[in-house]
Amino acid sequence: MPDLVDPRRLDTLLSRIRGEVEHGPLPSAQVAVARDGRLVAFETYGDAHPGTRYVLQSVGRSIVAGVVWKLIGEGLLDVDERVAAIIPEFAPNGKEEVRVEQVLTHTAGFPFAPLGYPKMLDREQRLAAFGRWRLDHPPGSRFQFHLTSAAWLIAEIVERRTGLAFADYLHERVVGPLGLASIELGVPVDRQPGSVAPMIATDRTDDGREPDPWGPWYLSDPRVLAAGEPSHALVATAADVALYFQALVHSGLWKPGAVAEGTRIRLTGHPYGEQIYGGGGGRRTSMGLFVTVAGPDAGGNLPSTGSPSLFGSAGAAYQLGFMDPESGLSFACLSNGYPLAGYDHSPRGTALLGDIANLAAGLAG
């Protein structure tokens, strides 16, 4: 659709991604481009098909964020509320003053609070874990990505305010009405084969090394993926991710101003300890409500060729999803290839994601 994107730039982008599958380390990849509410391009390369769904990792945070923005727009949630006022079980150990906005901007003070499998399966055990969590630093004092803890709280907040479990609310009130059927949280183990691309190591050798269980590889266990950790275990096709971003603007499902409020920059800084889990390479990062915003710095692996209002999330290790409200362009690139360490901080890996991001954001011309 040359009227929506520059066809030569699109061909360059697709060739770049296809080359990483045909001649590079990626076992498969899926890429989608959308603009003005329409899908412009959707391609699948390697050992996959158009219906293959990928584990979104951190790209899924933008979908979680959209759910939160919907509640805010409908008056069901205020970011200034104290989390403990919504979830009293969360309050112990000095957490009474943690606010919703701090959870959404990764400044709440408990970035590595644990909630593992199988405890995550049971709501009562999740609530008990919330109560045991302790602050590593005062709320609001440090910007450090909350790997899984923030999303578990978000899921419980959604349930308290809507009466629906997060996965059910997402399906019944958001992706179902939008017709984005591939987006799902908590895919049962028996439905994963043939539907969800398995995670495959891009650098496996014969020296006996195993994937790092503390990185993204914890989701390679089908049982853990089925348990549905909200900020990383969502699955989808690239097409539906790109169209989800479009729906935020064009569907009418979100109240006027809700997305703008969700993507308004709340803080800009260097995420503490970001190299532990694949941050933005030391660049300053701007945060909206549970999404990264390009801002003046284009940090957090977002493209530097888009507008300052571009928002989304990069995912380990070679994944990216974003929306540029000024150009109307959205983009998703997903893969099931991962280094054994989970993240690729090599010059080649950094250049790959950066090239794809900037090529994609420049498609609008």
Short mmCIF file of C-alpha atoms in Angstrom, two decimals:
data_model
loop_
_atom_site.label_atom_id
_atom_site.label_comp_id
_atom_site.label_asym_id
_atom_site.label_seq_id
_atom_site.Cartn_x
_atom_site.Cartn_y
_atom_site.Cartn_z
CA MET A 1 0.00 0.00 0.00
CA PRO A 2 2.27 2.75 -1.22
CA ASP A 3 -0.19 5.42 -0.13
CA LEU A 4 0.37 4.48 3.50
CA VAL A 5 4.13 3.80 3.61
CA ASP A 6 7.19 4.33 1.44
CA PRO A 7 7.42 1.05 -0.57
CA ARG A 8 11.19 1.23 -0.99
CA ARG A 9 11.75 1.72 2.71
CA LEU A 10 9.34 -1.12 3.44
CA ASP A 11 11.26 -3.44 1.11
CA THR A 12 14.53 -2.49 2.84
CA LEU A 13 13.04 -3.24 6.24
CA LEU A 14 11.58 -6.59 5.23
CA SER A 15 14.83 -7.60 3.53
CA ARG A 16 16.75 -6.76 6.70
CA ILE A 17 14.53 -8.96 8.85
CA ARG A 18 14.34 -11.78 6.28
CA GLY A 19 18.15 -11.83 6.09
CA GLU A 20 18.43 -12.38 9.84
CA VAL A 21 16.37 -15.56 9.41
CA GLU A 22 17.79 -16.86 6.13
CA HIS A 23 21.43 -16.00 6.81
CA GLY A 24 21.51 -15.09 10.50
CA PRO A 25 20.71 -16.70 13.84
CA LEU A 26 16.93 -16.29 14.04
CA PRO A 27 14.86 -19.49 13.62
CA SER A 28 11.83 -17.46 12.57
CA ALA A 29 10.47 -13.94 12.63
CA GLN A 30 7.19 -12.20 12.04
CA VAL A 31 6.80 -8.54 11.13
CA ALA A 32 3.76 -6.32 10.71
CA VAL A 33 3.23 -2.69 9.78
CA ALA A 34 -0.05 -0.81 10.14
CA ARG A 35 -1.16 2.75 9.58
CA ASP A 36 -4.41 4.68 9.82
CA GLY A 37 -6.22 1.64 11.21
CA ARG A 38 -5.15 -0.68 8.37
CA LEU A 39 -2.61 -3.48 8.11
CA VAL A 40 -0.02 -2.44 5.53
CA ALA A 41 2.34 -5.44 5.61
CA PHE A 42 2.48 -8.79 7.40
CA GLU A 43 5.23 -11.30 6.70
CA THR A 44 6.47 -14.47 8.36
CA TYR A 45 9.95 -15.90 7.77
CA GLY A 46 11.57 -19.17 8.76
CA ASP A 47 10.08 -22.06 10.70
CA ALA A 48 6.67 -20.49 11.30
CA HIS A 49 3.44 -19.57 9.50
CA PRO A 50 1.16 -16.51 9.58
CA GLY A 51 -0.92 -17.99 12.36
CA THR A 52 2.09 -18.66 14.59
CA ARG A 53 1.96 -16.75 17.84
CA TYR A 54 5.05 -15.56 19.70
CA VAL A 55 5.74 -15.05 23.39
CA LEU A 56 5.70 -11.27 23.59
CA GLN A 57 8.01 -10.83 26.58
CA SER A 58 8.20 -7.08 27.34
CA VAL A 59 6.39 -6.14 24.12
CA GLY A 60 3.29 -7.33 25.95
CA ARG A 61 3.58 -4.50 28.45
CA SER A 62 2.01 -2.15 25.92
CA ILE A 63 -1.06 -4.39 25.85
CA VAL A 64 -1.21 -4.48 29.64
CA ALA A 65 -0.84 -0.70 29.62
CA GLY A 66 -3.80 -0.32 27.28
CA VAL A 67 -6.01 -2.20 29.74
CA VAL A 68 -4.97 0.18 32.51
CA TRP A 69 -5.59 3.23 30.32
CA LYS A 70 -9.08 1.95 29.58
CA LEU A 71 -9.89 1.77 33.29
CA ILE A 72 -8.44 5.23 33.87
CA GLY A 73 -10.48 6.69 31.01
CA GLU A 74 -13.66 5.11 32.37
CA GLY A 75 -13.08 6.54 35.84
CA LEU A 76 -12.45 3.13 37.41
CA LEU A 77 -8.88 3.89 38.46
CA ASP A 78 -6.85 6.93 39.50
CA VAL A 79 -3.06 6.82 39.39
CA ASP A 80 -2.83 8.78 42.64
CA GLU A 81 -4.59 6.02 44.56
CA ARG A 82 -2.63 4.01 47.07
CA VAL A 83 -2.28 0.39 46.01
CA ALA A 84 -3.06 -0.76 49.56
CA ALA A 85 -6.42 1.02 49.40
CA ILE A 86 -7.31 -1.21 46.46
CA ILE A 87 -5.49 -4.36 47.63
CA PRO A 88 -5.29 -4.30 51.46
CA GLU A 89 -3.28 -7.53 51.44
CA PHE A 90 -0.42 -5.59 49.83
CA ALA A 91 0.08 -3.14 52.71
CA PRO A 92 2.45 -4.97 55.14
CA ASN A 93 6.16 -4.22 55.46
CA GLY A 94 5.89 -0.49 54.94
CA LYS A 95 4.14 -0.55 51.56
CA GLU A 96 1.07 1.44 52.63
CA GLU A 97 2.04 4.58 50.70
CA VAL A 98 2.95 2.99 47.34
CA ARG A 99 0.82 4.64 44.67
CA VAL A 100 -0.56 3.19 41.45
CA GLU A 101 1.48 5.61 39.34
CA GLN A 102 4.70 4.35 40.95
CA VAL A 103 3.81 0.78 40.02
CA LEU A 104 3.12 1.84 36.44
CA THR A 105 6.40 3.79 36.15
CA HIS A 106 8.65 1.20 37.82
CA THR A 107 9.44 3.41 40.80
CA ALA A 108 7.44 1.54 43.45
CA GLY A 109 10.50 0.18 45.28
CA PHE A 110 10.28 -3.61 44.91
CA PRO A 111 11.69 -4.41 41.43
CA PHE A 112 12.63 -8.03 42.12
CA ALA A 113 9.79 -9.02 44.45
CA PRO A 114 9.34 -12.76 43.92
CA LEU A 115 6.30 -14.65 42.74
CA GLY A 116 7.26 -17.88 41.03
CA TYR A 117 5.66 -21.01 39.67
CA PRO A 118 3.49 -22.68 40.92
CA LYS A 119 2.45 -20.08 43.52
CA MET A 120 1.50 -17.69 40.71
CA LEU A 121 -1.34 -20.05 39.75
CA ASP A 122 -3.33 -19.47 42.93
CA ARG A 123 -4.84 -16.08 43.74
CA GLU A 124 -4.67 -16.56 47.50
CA GLN A 125 -0.98 -17.42 47.27
CA ARG A 126 -0.41 -14.38 45.07
CA LEU A 127 -2.08 -12.14 47.63
CA ALA A 128 -0.01 -13.69 50.42
CA ALA A 129 3.14 -13.02 48.40
CA PHE A 130 2.13 -9.36 47.96
CA GLY A 131 1.99 -9.03 51.73
CA ARG A 132 5.45 -10.56 52.21
CA TRP A 133 7.13 -8.31 49.67
CA ARG A 134 9.54 -5.77 51.16
CA LEU A 135 10.76 -2.46 49.82
CA ASP A 136 14.30 -2.37 48.47
CA HIS A 137 14.20 1.43 48.50
CA PRO A 138 11.62 4.13 49.29
CA PRO A 139 8.76 4.41 46.78
CA GLY A 140 9.44 7.02 44.15
CA SER A 141 13.17 7.22 44.86
CA ARG A 142 14.56 4.95 42.13
CA PHE A 143 13.64 4.08 38.55
CA GLN A 144 14.24 0.35 38.13
CA PHE A 145 12.16 -1.95 35.96
CA HIS A 146 9.91 -4.16 38.08
CA LEU A 147 10.36 -7.40 36.17
CA THR A 148 7.15 -9.20 37.08
CA SER A 149 5.94 -7.68 40.34
CA ALA A 150 4.32 -4.59 38.81
CA ALA A 151 2.24 -6.57 36.34
CA TRP A 152 0.98 -8.97 39.00
CA LEU A 153 -0.27 -5.99 40.99
CA ILE A 154 -1.81 -4.46 37.87
CA ALA A 155 -3.66 -7.71 37.20
CA GLU A 156 -5.08 -7.75 40.73
CA ILE A 157 -6.07 -4.07 40.51
CA VAL A 158 -7.97 -4.81 37.30
CA GLU A 159 -9.76 -7.69 38.97
CA ARG A 160 -10.68 -5.61 42.04
CA ARG A 161 -12.11 -2.82 39.89
CA THR A 162 -13.88 -4.89 37.20
CA GLY A 163 -14.71 -8.21 38.85
CA LEU A 164 -12.92 -10.07 36.07
CA ALA A 165 -9.56 -11.79 36.20
CA PHE A 166 -7.07 -9.89 34.05
CA ALA A 167 -6.96 -12.54 31.30
CA ASP A 168 -10.76 -12.63 31.15
CA TYR A 169 -11.07 -8.84 31.07
CA LEU A 170 -8.49 -8.63 28.30
CA HIS A 171 -10.37 -11.24 26.26
CA GLU A 172 -13.96 -10.14 26.93
CA ARG A 173 -13.62 -6.35 27.00
CA VAL A 174 -10.64 -5.58 24.79
CA VAL A 175 -9.16 -8.02 22.25
CA GLY A 176 -12.41 -9.93 21.73
CA PRO A 177 -14.43 -6.88 20.67
CA LEU A 178 -11.47 -5.75 18.54
CA GLY A 179 -11.30 -9.10 16.74
CA LEU A 180 -7.64 -9.63 17.67
CA ALA A 181 -8.06 -13.31 18.44
CA SER A 182 -4.38 -14.26 18.57
CA ILE A 183 -3.70 -12.13 21.68
CA GLU A 184 -4.02 -14.39 24.70
CA LEU A 185 -2.72 -14.68 28.22
CA GLY A 186 -2.37 -18.09 29.85
CA VAL A 187 -2.40 -20.48 26.88
CA PRO A 188 -3.02 -24.02 28.24
CA VAL A 189 -0.11 -26.42 27.80
CA ASP A 190 -2.03 -28.69 25.43
CA ARG A 191 -2.79 -25.77 23.07
CA GLN A 192 0.75 -24.44 22.85
CA PRO A 193 2.30 -26.93 20.35
CA GLY A 194 1.75 -25.75 16.81
CA SER A 195 0.22 -22.49 18.05
CA VAL A 196 3.02 -20.77 19.99
CA ALA A 197 6.55 -20.65 18.58
CA PRO A 198 8.92 -22.44 21.00
CA MET A 199 11.88 -20.47 22.32
CA ILE A 200 15.07 -21.57 20.54
CA ALA A 201 18.66 -20.71 21.47
CA THR A 202 20.53 -18.74 18.82
CA ASP A 203 23.98 -19.51 20.23
CA ARG A 204 23.78 -23.08 21.51
CA THR A 205 27.12 -24.87 21.46
CA ASP A 206 28.36 -28.33 22.43
CA ASP A 207 29.91 -27.18 25.70
CA GLY A 208 26.89 -28.15 27.77
CA ARG A 209 25.68 -24.65 28.53
CA GLU A 210 22.03 -24.28 29.39
CA PRO A 211 19.77 -21.22 29.10
CA ASP A 212 19.91 -18.76 31.97
CA PRO A 213 16.77 -19.52 34.03
CA TRP A 214 16.73 -15.97 35.45
CA GLY A 215 16.26 -14.30 32.10
CA PRO A 216 13.46 -14.73 29.54
CA TRP A 217 14.06 -18.47 29.46
CA TYR A 218 11.80 -19.10 32.44
CA LEU A 219 8.95 -18.82 29.93
CA SER A 220 10.31 -21.71 27.89
CA ASP A 221 8.57 -24.00 30.40
CA PRO A 222 5.07 -24.57 28.93
CA ARG A 223 3.61 -24.73 32.45
CA VAL A 224 4.99 -21.31 33.33
CA LEU A 225 3.75 -19.83 30.07
CA ALA A 226 0.31 -21.29 30.80
CA ALA A 227 0.37 -19.71 34.27
CA GLY A 228 0.10 -16.33 32.58
CA GLU A 229 2.55 -13.89 34.18
CA PRO A 230 0.95 -10.71 32.80
CA SER A 231 3.86 -8.58 31.62
CA HIS A 232 5.76 -11.25 29.66
CA ALA A 233 3.59 -14.33 28.99
CA LEU A 234 1.14 -12.78 26.53
CA VAL A 235 1.24 -14.39 23.09
CA ALA A 236 0.14 -12.93 19.75
CA THR A 237 0.92 -12.61 16.09
CA ALA A 238 2.81 -9.54 14.93
CA ALA A 239 -0.24 -8.49 12.91
CA ASP A 240 -2.48 -8.37 15.96
CA VAL A 241 0.12 -6.48 17.99
CA ALA A 242 0.40 -3.82 15.27
CA LEU A 243 -3.38 -3.63 14.99
CA TYR A 244 -3.77 -3.39 18.77
CA PHE A 245 -1.69 -0.23 18.67
CA GLN A 246 -3.95 1.07 15.91
CA ALA A 247 -7.03 0.23 17.95
CA LEU A 248 -5.80 2.43 20.79
CA VAL A 249 -6.31 5.38 18.47
CA HIS A 250 -8.99 4.35 15.97
CA SER A 251 -11.38 1.87 17.60
CA GLY A 252 -13.30 4.12 19.97
CA LEU A 253 -12.85 1.54 22.74
CA TRP A 254 -10.78 4.01 24.75
CA LYS A 255 -12.27 7.27 26.05
CA PRO A 256 -10.93 10.46 24.43
CA GLY A 257 -7.70 11.51 26.06
CA ALA A 258 -7.07 8.17 27.80
CA VAL A 259 -4.23 7.12 25.50
CA ALA A 260 -2.68 10.58 25.55
CA GLU A 261 -2.73 10.49 29.34
CA GLY A 262 -1.23 7.00 29.36
CA THR A 263 1.61 8.02 27.07
CA ARG A 264 2.37 11.35 28.72
CA ILE A 265 5.95 11.28 29.99
CA ARG A 266 6.05 10.91 33.78
CA LEU A 267 9.81 10.57 34.24
CA THR A 268 13.04 10.40 32.29
CA GLY A 269 16.20 8.80 33.62
CA HIS A 270 18.69 5.98 33.45
CA PRO A 271 16.97 2.80 34.71
CA TYR A 272 19.00 1.47 37.59
CA GLY A 273 20.66 -1.87 36.87
CA GLU A 274 19.13 -2.07 33.39
CA GLN A 275 21.94 -4.18 31.95
CA ILE A 276 20.93 -7.00 34.28
CA TYR A 277 17.87 -7.66 32.21
CA GLY A 278 18.40 -6.07 28.85
CA GLY A 279 17.74 -2.37 29.21
CA GLY A 280 18.26 0.40 26.74
CA GLY A 281 22.04 0.23 26.52
CA GLY A 282 22.63 2.95 29.08
CA ARG A 283 20.45 5.52 27.32
CA ARG A 284 18.05 7.77 29.18
CA THR A 285 14.57 6.30 29.10
CA SER A 286 11.23 8.12 29.34
CA MET A 287 8.24 6.42 30.91
CA GLY A 288 4.53 6.89 30.43
CA LEU A 289 2.13 4.62 32.29
CA PHE A 290 3.70 1.18 31.80
CA VAL A 291 5.12 2.03 28.36
CA THR A 292 8.36 3.55 27.19
CA VAL A 293 8.00 6.84 25.34
CA ALA A 294 10.60 8.08 22.86
CA GLY A 295 10.63 11.65 24.14
CA PRO A 296 13.64 13.77 23.20
CA ASP A 297 16.06 10.93 23.90
CA ALA A 298 14.47 7.96 22.06
CA GLY A 299 15.72 5.73 24.84
CA GLY A 300 14.86 2.18 25.82
CA ASN A 301 15.57 0.77 22.35
CA LEU A 302 12.84 2.86 20.73
CA PRO A 303 13.57 4.36 17.31
CA SER A 304 15.28 7.71 17.00
CA THR A 305 13.65 8.36 13.61
CA GLY A 306 10.09 8.68 14.91
CA SER A 307 8.37 11.50 16.76
CA PRO A 308 8.92 12.26 20.47
CA SER A 309 5.42 10.89 21.18
CA LEU A 310 6.24 7.41 19.81
CA PHE A 311 5.59 4.77 22.49
CA GLY A 312 5.89 1.03 23.00
CA SER A 313 8.29 -1.57 24.32
CA ALA A 314 11.25 -3.61 23.18
CA GLY A 315 11.33 -7.25 24.21
CA ALA A 316 14.10 -9.74 24.76
CA ALA A 317 15.94 -10.39 22.69
CA TYR A 318 15.02 -9.26 19.17
CA GLN A 319 11.47 -8.00 19.55
CA LEU A 320 9.86 -4.60 19.29
CA GLY A 321 6.39 -3.08 19.18
CA PHE A 322 5.51 0.60 18.93
CA MET A 323 3.01 3.22 17.84
CA ASP A 324 3.84 6.70 16.58
CA PRO A 325 0.74 8.86 17.13
CA GLU A 326 2.09 11.65 14.93
CA SER A 327 2.69 9.55 11.82
CA GLY A 328 -0.11 7.07 12.59
CA LEU A 329 2.30 4.15 12.06
CA SER A 330 2.49 1.07 14.25
CA PHE A 331 4.96 -1.78 14.02
CA ALA A 332 5.69 -5.18 15.50
CA CYS A 333 8.63 -7.50 14.98
CA LEU A 334 8.62 -10.79 16.87
CA SER A 335 11.00 -13.74 16.98
CA ASN A 336 11.46 -16.95 18.93
CA GLY A 337 15.26 -16.78 18.88
CA TYR A 338 17.08 -16.02 22.14
CA PRO A 339 20.73 -16.12 23.21
CA LEU A 340 21.44 -18.50 26.07
CA ALA A 341 21.91 -15.47 28.32
CA GLY A 342 18.46 -14.26 27.31
CA TYR A 343 19.63 -10.84 26.12
CA ASP A 344 22.00 -9.76 23.38
CA HIS A 345 24.21 -6.85 24.41
CA SER A 346 26.74 -7.49 21.67
CA PRO A 347 27.40 -4.73 19.12
CA ARG A 348 25.73 -6.91 16.49
CA GLY A 349 22.63 -7.52 18.59
CA THR A 350 22.30 -3.87 19.52
CA ALA A 351 22.73 -2.81 15.90
CA LEU A 352 20.13 -5.32 14.72
CA LEU A 353 17.35 -4.03 16.96
CA GLY A 354 18.39 -0.43 16.36
CA ASP A 355 18.39 -0.85 12.58
CA ILE A 356 14.97 -2.49 12.58
CA ALA A 357 13.53 0.17 14.87
CA ASN A 358 14.78 3.10 12.84
CA LEU A 359 13.87 1.57 9.50
CA ALA A 360 10.36 0.88 10.77
CA ALA A 361 9.78 4.34 12.22
CA GLY A 362 10.92 5.91 8.95
CA LEU A 363 8.36 4.07 6.83
CA ALA A 364 5.88 6.91 7.04
CA GLY A 365 8.29 9.14 5.13
#
